Short mmCIF file of C-alpha atoms and ligand atoms in Angstrom, two decimals:
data_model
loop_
_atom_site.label_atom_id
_atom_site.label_comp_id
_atom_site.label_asym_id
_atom_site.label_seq_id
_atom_site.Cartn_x
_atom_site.Cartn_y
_atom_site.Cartn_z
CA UNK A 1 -75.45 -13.01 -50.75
CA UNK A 2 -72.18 -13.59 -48.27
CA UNK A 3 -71.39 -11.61 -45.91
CA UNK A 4 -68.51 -9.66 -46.37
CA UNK A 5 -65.74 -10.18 -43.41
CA UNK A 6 -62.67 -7.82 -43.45
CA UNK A 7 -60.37 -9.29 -40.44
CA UNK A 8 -56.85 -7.63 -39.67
CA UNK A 9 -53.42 -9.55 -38.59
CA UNK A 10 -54.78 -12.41 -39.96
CA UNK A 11 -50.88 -13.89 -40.80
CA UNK A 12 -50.95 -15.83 -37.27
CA UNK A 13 -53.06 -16.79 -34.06
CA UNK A 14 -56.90 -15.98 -33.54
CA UNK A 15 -56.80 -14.00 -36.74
CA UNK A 16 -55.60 -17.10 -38.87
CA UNK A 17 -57.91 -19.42 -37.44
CA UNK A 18 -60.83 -16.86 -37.79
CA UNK A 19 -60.15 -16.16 -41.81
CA UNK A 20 -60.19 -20.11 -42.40
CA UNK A 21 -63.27 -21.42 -40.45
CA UNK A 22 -65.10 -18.73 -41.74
CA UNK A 23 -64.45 -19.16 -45.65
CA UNK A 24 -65.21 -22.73 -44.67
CA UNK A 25 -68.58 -22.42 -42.77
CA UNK A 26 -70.58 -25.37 -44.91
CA UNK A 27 -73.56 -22.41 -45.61
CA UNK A 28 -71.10 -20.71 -47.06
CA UNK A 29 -72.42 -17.17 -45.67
CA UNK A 30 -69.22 -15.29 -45.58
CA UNK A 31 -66.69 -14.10 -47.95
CA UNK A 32 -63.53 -13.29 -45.99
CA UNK A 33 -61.02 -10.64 -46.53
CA UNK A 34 -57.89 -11.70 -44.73
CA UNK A 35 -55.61 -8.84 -44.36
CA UNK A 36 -52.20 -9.06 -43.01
CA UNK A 37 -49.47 -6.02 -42.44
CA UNK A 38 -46.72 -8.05 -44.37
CA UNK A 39 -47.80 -10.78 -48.03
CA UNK A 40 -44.48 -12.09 -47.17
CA UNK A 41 -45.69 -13.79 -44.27
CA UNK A 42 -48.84 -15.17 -46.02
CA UNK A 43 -47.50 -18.73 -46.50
CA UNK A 44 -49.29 -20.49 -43.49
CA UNK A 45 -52.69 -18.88 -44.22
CA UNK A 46 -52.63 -19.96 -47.93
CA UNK A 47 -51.79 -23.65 -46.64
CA UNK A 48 -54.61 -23.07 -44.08
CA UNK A 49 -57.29 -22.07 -46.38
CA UNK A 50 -56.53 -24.32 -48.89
CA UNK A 51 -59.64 -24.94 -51.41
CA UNK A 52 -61.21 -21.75 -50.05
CA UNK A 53 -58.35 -19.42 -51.29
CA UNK A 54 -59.61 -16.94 -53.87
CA UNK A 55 -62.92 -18.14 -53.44
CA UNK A 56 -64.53 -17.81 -50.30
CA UNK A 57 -61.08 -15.94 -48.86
CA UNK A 58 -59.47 -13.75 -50.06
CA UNK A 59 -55.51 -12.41 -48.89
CA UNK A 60 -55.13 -8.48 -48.75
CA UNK A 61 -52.65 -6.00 -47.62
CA UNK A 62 -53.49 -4.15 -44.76
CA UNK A 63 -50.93 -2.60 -41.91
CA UNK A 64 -53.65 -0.90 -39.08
CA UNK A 65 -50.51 1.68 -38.54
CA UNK A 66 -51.13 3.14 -41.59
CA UNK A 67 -54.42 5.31 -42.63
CA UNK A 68 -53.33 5.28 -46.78
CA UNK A 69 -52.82 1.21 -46.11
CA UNK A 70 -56.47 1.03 -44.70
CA UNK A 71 -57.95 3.23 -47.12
CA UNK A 72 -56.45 1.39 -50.19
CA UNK A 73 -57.50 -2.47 -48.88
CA UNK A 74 -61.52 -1.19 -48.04
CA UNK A 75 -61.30 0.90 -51.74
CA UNK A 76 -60.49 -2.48 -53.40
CA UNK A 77 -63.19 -4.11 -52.00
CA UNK A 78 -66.42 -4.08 -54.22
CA UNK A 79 -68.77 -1.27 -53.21
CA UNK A 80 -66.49 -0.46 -50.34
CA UNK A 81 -68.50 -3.21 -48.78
CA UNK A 82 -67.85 -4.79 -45.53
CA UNK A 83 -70.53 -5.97 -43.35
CA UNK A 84 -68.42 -7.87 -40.65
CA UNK A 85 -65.66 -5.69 -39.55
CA UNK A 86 -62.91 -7.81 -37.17
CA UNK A 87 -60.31 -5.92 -35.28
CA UNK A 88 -58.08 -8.91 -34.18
CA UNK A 89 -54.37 -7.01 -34.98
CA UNK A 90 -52.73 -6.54 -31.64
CA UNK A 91 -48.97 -6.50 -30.39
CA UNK A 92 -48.29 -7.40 -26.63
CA UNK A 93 -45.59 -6.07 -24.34
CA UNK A 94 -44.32 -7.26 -20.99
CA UNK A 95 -41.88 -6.54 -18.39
CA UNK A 96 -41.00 -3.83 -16.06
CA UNK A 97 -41.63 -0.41 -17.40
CA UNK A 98 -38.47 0.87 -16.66
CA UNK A 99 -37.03 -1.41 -19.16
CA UNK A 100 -39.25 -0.57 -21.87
CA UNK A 101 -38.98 2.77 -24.03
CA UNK A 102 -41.39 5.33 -24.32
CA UNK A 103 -41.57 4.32 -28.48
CA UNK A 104 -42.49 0.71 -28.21
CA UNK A 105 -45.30 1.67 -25.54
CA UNK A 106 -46.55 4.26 -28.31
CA UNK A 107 -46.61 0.87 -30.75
CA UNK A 108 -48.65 -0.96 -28.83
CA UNK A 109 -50.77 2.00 -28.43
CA UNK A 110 -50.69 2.48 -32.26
CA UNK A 111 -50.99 -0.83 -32.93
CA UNK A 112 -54.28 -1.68 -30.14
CA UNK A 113 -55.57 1.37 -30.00
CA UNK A 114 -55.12 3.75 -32.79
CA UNK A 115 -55.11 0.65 -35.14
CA UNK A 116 -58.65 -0.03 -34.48
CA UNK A 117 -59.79 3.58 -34.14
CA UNK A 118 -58.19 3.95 -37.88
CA UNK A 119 -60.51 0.90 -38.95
CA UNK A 120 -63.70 1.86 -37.20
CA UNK A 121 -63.13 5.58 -39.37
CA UNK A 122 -62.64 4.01 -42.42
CA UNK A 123 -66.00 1.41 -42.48
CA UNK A 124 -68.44 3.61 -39.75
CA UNK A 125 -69.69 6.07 -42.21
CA UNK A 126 -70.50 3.44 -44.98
CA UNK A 127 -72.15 1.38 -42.40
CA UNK A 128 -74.17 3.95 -41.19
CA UNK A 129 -75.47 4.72 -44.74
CA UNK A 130 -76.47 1.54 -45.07
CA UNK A 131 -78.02 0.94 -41.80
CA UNK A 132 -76.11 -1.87 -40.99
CA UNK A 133 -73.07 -3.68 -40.03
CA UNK A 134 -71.19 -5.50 -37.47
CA UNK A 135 -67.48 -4.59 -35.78
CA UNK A 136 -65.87 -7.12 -33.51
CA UNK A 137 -62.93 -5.99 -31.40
CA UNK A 138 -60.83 -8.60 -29.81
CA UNK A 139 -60.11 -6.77 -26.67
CA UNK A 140 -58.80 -9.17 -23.75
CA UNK A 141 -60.01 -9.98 -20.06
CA UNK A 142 -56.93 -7.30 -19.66
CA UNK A 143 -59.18 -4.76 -21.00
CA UNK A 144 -61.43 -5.43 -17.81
CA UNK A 145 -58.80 -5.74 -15.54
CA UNK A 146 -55.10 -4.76 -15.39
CA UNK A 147 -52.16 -7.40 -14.57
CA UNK A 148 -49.06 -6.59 -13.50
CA UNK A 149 -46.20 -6.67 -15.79
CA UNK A 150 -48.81 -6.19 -18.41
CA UNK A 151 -49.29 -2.22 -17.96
CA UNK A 152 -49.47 -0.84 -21.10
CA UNK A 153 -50.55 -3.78 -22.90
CA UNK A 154 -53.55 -3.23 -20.22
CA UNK A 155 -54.03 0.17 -20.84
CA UNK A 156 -54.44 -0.37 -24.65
CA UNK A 157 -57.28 -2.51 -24.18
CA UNK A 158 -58.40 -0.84 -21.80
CA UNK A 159 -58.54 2.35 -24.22
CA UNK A 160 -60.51 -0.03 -26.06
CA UNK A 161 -63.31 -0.68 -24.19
CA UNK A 162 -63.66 2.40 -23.06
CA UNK A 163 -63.78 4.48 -26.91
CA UNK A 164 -66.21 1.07 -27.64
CA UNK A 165 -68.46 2.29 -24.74
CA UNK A 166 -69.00 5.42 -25.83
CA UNK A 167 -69.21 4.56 -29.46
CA UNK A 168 -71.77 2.07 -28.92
CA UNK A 169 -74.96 4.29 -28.26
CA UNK A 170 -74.38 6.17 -32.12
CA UNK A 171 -73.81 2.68 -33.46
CA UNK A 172 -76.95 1.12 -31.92
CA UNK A 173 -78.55 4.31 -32.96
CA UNK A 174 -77.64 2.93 -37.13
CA UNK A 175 -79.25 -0.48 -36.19
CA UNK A 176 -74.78 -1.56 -36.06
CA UNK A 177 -73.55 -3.85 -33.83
CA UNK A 178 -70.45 -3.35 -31.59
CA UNK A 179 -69.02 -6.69 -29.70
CA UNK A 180 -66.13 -6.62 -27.54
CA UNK A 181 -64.51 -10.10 -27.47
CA UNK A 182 -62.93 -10.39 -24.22
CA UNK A 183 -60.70 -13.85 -24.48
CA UNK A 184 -58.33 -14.72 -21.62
CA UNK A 185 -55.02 -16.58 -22.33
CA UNK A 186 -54.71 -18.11 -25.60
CA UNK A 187 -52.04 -20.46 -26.81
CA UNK A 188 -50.22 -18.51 -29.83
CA UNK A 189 -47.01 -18.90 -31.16
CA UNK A 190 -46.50 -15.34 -30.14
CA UNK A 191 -46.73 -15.88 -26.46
CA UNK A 192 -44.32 -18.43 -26.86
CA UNK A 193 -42.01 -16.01 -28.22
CA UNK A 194 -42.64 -13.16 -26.17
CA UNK A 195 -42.44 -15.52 -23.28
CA UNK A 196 -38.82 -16.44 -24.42
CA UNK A 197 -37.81 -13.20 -25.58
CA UNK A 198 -38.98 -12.13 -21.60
CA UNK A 199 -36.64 -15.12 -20.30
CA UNK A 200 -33.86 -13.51 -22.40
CA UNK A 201 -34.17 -10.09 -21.78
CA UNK A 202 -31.63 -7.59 -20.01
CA UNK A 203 -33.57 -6.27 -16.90
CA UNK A 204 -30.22 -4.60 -15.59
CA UNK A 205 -32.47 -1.11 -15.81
CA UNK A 206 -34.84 -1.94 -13.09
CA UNK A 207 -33.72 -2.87 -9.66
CA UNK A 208 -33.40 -6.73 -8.39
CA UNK A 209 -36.56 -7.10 -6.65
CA UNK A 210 -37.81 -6.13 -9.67
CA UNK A 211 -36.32 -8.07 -11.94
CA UNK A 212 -36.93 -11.12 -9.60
CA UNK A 213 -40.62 -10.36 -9.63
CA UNK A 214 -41.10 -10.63 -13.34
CA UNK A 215 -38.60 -13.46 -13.67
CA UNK A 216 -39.64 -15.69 -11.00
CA UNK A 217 -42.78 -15.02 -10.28
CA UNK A 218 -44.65 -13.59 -12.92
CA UNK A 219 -43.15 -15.31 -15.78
CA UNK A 220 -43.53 -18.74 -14.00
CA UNK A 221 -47.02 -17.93 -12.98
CA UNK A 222 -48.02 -17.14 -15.96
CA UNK A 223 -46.60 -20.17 -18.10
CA UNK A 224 -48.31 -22.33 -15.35
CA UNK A 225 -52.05 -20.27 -16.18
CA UNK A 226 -51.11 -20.55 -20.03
CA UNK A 227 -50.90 -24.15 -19.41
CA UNK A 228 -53.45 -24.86 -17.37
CA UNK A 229 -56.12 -22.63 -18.57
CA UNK A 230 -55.19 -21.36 -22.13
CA UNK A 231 -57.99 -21.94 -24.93
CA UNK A 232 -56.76 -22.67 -28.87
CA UNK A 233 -57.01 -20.05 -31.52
CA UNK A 234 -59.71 -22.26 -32.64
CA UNK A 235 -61.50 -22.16 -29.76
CA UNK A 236 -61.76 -18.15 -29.57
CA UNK A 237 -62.47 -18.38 -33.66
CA UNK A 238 -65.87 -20.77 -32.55
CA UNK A 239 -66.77 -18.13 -29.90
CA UNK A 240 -66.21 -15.20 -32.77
CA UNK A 241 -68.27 -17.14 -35.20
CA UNK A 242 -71.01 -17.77 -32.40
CA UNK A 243 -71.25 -13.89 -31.60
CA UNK A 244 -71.12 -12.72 -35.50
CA UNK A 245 -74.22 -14.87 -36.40
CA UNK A 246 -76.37 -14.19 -33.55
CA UNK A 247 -79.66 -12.07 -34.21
CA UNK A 248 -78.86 -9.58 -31.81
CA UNK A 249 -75.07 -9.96 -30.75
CA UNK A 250 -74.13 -9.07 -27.51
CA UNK A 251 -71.69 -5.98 -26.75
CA UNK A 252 -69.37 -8.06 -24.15
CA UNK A 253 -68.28 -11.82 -24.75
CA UNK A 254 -65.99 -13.38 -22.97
CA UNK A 255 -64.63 -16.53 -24.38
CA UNK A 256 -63.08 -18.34 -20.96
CA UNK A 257 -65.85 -19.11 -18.32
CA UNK A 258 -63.43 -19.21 -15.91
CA UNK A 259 -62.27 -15.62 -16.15
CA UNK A 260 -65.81 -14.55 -15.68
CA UNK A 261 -65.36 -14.40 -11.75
CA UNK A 262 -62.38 -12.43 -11.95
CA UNK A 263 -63.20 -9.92 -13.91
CA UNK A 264 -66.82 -9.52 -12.18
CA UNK A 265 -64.42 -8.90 -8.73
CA UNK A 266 -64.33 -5.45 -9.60
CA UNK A 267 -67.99 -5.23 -9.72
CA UNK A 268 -68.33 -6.87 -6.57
CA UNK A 269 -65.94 -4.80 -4.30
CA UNK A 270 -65.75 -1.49 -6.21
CA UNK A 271 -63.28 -0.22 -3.71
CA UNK A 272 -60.83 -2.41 -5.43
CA UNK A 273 -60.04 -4.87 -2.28
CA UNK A 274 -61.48 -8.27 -3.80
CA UNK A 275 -59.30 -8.23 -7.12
CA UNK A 276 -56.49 -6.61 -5.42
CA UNK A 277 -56.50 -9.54 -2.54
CA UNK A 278 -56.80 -12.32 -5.96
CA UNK A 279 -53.96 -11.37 -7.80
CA UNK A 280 -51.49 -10.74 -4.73
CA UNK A 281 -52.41 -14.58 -3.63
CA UNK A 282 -52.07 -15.63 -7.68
CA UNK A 283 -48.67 -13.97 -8.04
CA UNK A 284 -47.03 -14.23 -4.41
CA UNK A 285 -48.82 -17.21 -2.80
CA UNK A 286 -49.30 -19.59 -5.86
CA UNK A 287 -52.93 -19.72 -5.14
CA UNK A 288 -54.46 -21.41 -8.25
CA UNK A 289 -56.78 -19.55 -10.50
CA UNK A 290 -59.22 -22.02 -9.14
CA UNK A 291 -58.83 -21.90 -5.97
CA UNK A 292 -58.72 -18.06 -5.71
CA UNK A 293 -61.76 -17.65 -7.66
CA UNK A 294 -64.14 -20.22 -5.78
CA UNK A 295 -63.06 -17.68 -2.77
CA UNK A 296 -64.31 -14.71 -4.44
CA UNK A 297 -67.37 -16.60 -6.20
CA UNK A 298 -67.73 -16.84 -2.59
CA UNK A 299 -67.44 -13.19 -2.06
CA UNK A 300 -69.74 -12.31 -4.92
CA UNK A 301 -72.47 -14.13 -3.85
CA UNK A 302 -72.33 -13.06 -0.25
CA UNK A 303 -72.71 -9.77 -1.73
CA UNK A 304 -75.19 -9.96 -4.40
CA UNK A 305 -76.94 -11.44 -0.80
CA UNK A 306 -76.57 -8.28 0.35
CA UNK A 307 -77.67 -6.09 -2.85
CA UNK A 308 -80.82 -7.87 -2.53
CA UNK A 309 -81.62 -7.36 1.53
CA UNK A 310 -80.84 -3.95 0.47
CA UNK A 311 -83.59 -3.79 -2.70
CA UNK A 312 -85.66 -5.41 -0.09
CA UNK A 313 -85.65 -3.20 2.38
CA UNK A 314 -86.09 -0.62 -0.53
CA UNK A 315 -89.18 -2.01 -1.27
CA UNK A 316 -88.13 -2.83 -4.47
CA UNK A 317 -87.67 -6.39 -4.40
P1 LIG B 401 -50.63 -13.08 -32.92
O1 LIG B 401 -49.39 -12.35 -32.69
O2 LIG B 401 -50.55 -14.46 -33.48
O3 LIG B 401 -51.63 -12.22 -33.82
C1 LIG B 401 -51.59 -10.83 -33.92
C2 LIG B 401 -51.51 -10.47 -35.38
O4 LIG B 401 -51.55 -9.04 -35.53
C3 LIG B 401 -50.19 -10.94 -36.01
O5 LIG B 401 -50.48 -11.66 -37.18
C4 LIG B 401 -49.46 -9.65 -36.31
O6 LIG B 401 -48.64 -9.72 -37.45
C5 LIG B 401 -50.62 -8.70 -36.52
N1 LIG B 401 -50.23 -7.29 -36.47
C6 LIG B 401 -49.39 -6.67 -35.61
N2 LIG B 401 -49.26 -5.38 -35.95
C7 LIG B 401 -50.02 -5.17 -37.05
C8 LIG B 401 -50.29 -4.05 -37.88
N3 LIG B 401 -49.72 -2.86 -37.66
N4 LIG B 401 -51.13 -4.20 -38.92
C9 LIG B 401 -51.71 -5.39 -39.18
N5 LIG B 401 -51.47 -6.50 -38.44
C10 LIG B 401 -50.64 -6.38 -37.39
O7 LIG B 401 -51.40 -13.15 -31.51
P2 LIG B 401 -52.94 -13.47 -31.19
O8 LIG B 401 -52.94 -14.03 -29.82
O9 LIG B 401 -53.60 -14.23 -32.27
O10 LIG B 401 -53.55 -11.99 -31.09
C11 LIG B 401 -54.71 -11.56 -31.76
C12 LIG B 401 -55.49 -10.60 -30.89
O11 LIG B 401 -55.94 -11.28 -29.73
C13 LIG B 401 -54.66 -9.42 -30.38
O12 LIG B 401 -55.42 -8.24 -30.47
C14 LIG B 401 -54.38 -9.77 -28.94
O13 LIG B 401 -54.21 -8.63 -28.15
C15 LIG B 401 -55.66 -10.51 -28.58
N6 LIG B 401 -55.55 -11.41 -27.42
C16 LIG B 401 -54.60 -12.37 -27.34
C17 LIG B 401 -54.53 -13.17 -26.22
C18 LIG B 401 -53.47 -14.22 -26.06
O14 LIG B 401 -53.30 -14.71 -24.95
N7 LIG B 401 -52.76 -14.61 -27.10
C19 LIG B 401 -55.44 -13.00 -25.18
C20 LIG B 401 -56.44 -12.02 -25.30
C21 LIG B 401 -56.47 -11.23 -26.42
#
């Protein structure tokens, strides 16, 4: 039998290209439910999935906002089935906080947070009966580490990880699987428009430093890192599929290898001073990714160095 896949915001982006090369995997081991907030936008997935529509995937209604939305999708499913459960729905927000309100920060927490608390309620308990199950979370490298302009966004995947860390010892506990997907930038049509909508935008509530911070440095910076270093929808869909049909999946995955040493900067200098150092040279200085993580690759190792001596002198190495 197929697995049954339930993925949310699958209209655009990662979710999109998730739904399709799943109902097209040549075993044919999954049947997909891709949901989507609003059918009216279901045009490009239906030209996407082509043959597989209303065989191997299948289009439902499903806004993660909205408990009686959730509840009605998983009750239409046979059994109330779903072995694969993929939180991918997510709304991003940039910009200086004093331009933003306090309602569309509580959206993005609804939305990143709340939204995937709301799933994991809905399909835990059934899972657990069973004994089994999978739920994938596409978090971000932001869950790992904060960027500026990006603090709530941030903090809502940060929120994340952390409810995933403490959920994962009951899950493990009911032989289910929990995977945080950690991808860094990825090219959407979304970041395109939040990008321009950012270029547009009326920063007259923060002060001109400010405002010249996020226009001219952080918004350039961050087109050039988008550019340079930004992986496909596809590409994070391949890494999904990889982690989903592994014997024993992982609970972190990042999908860009070079984000690892960034995010590992934290573990390296816990006082904070490593990352800290990275992103003022990345934002102020131009550094290159590249460049500014070889230095702190650098760093790590010179440390781990140092871990050891210390085990050694332990005794316990
Ligand atoms: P996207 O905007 O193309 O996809 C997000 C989808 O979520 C959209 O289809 C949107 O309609 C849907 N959505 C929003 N609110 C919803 C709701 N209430 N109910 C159901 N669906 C809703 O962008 P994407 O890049 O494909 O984002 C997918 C996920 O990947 C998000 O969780 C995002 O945070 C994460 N992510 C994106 C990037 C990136 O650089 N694009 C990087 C790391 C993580």
């Amino acid at each position: 039998d197929p697995l049954i896949v339930l993925i949310t915001g699958c209209s655009s982006g990662i979710g999109l290209s998730l739904a399709v090369k799943l109902a097209n995997d040549e075993q044919k081991r999954f049947k997909v439910y891709a949901t989507m907030r609003n059918l009216t936008k279901k045009e490009a997935l239906e030209e996407a999935a082509g043959t597989t529509l209303n065989h191997t995937l299948e289009i439902k209604k499903l806004d993660v906002c909205c408990e009686r939305s959730i509840k009605e999708c998983v009750e239409s499913i046979p059994g109330r089935r779903v072995d694969i459960l993929i939180n991918n729905a997510g709304v991003g927000l940039i910009g200086p906080i004093e331009c933003q309100s306090l309602e569309e920060m509580q959206r993005v927490f609804d939305t990143n947070f709340f939204g995937v608390v709301r799933m994991i309620k809905e399909v835990l308990p059934d899972m657990k009966k069973r004994r089994s199950g999978h739920i994938v979370m596409i978090s971000s490298v932001m869950g790992l580490q904060g960027i500026m302009f990006n603090d709530i966004y941030a903090a809502s995947k940060f929120a994340v990880e952390g409810f995933c860390e403490s959920l994962l010892y009951q899950t493990m506990k009911f032989n289910i699987f929990l995977t945080l997907v950690e991808p860094g930038p990825v090219v959407t049509e979304f970041e395109m428009k939040t990008h321009e909508e950012a270029m547009r935008g009326d920063y007259s509530k923060t002060d001109r430093e400010t405002a010249d911070m996020f226009m001219n440095h952080y918004l350039k910076n961050t087109r050039a890192v988008f550019s340079s270093l930004g992986q496909t929808p596809e590409d994070v869909a391949e890494h999904v599929l990889h982690v989903i049909t592994k014997k024993k999946p992982q609970f972190r995955h990042q999908t860009n290898q070079v984000y690892t040493p960034v995010t590992a900067l934290k573990h390296a200098d816990p006082r904070g001073g490593l990352a800290n150092d990275l992103f003022y040279k990345l934002v102020f200085q131009h550094a290159s990714l590249m460049h500014a993580s070889l230095h702190a690759i650098k760093l790590i190792r010179w440390k781990a160095h140092k871990v050891q001596q210390g085990a050694r002198m332990l005794g316990l190495l």
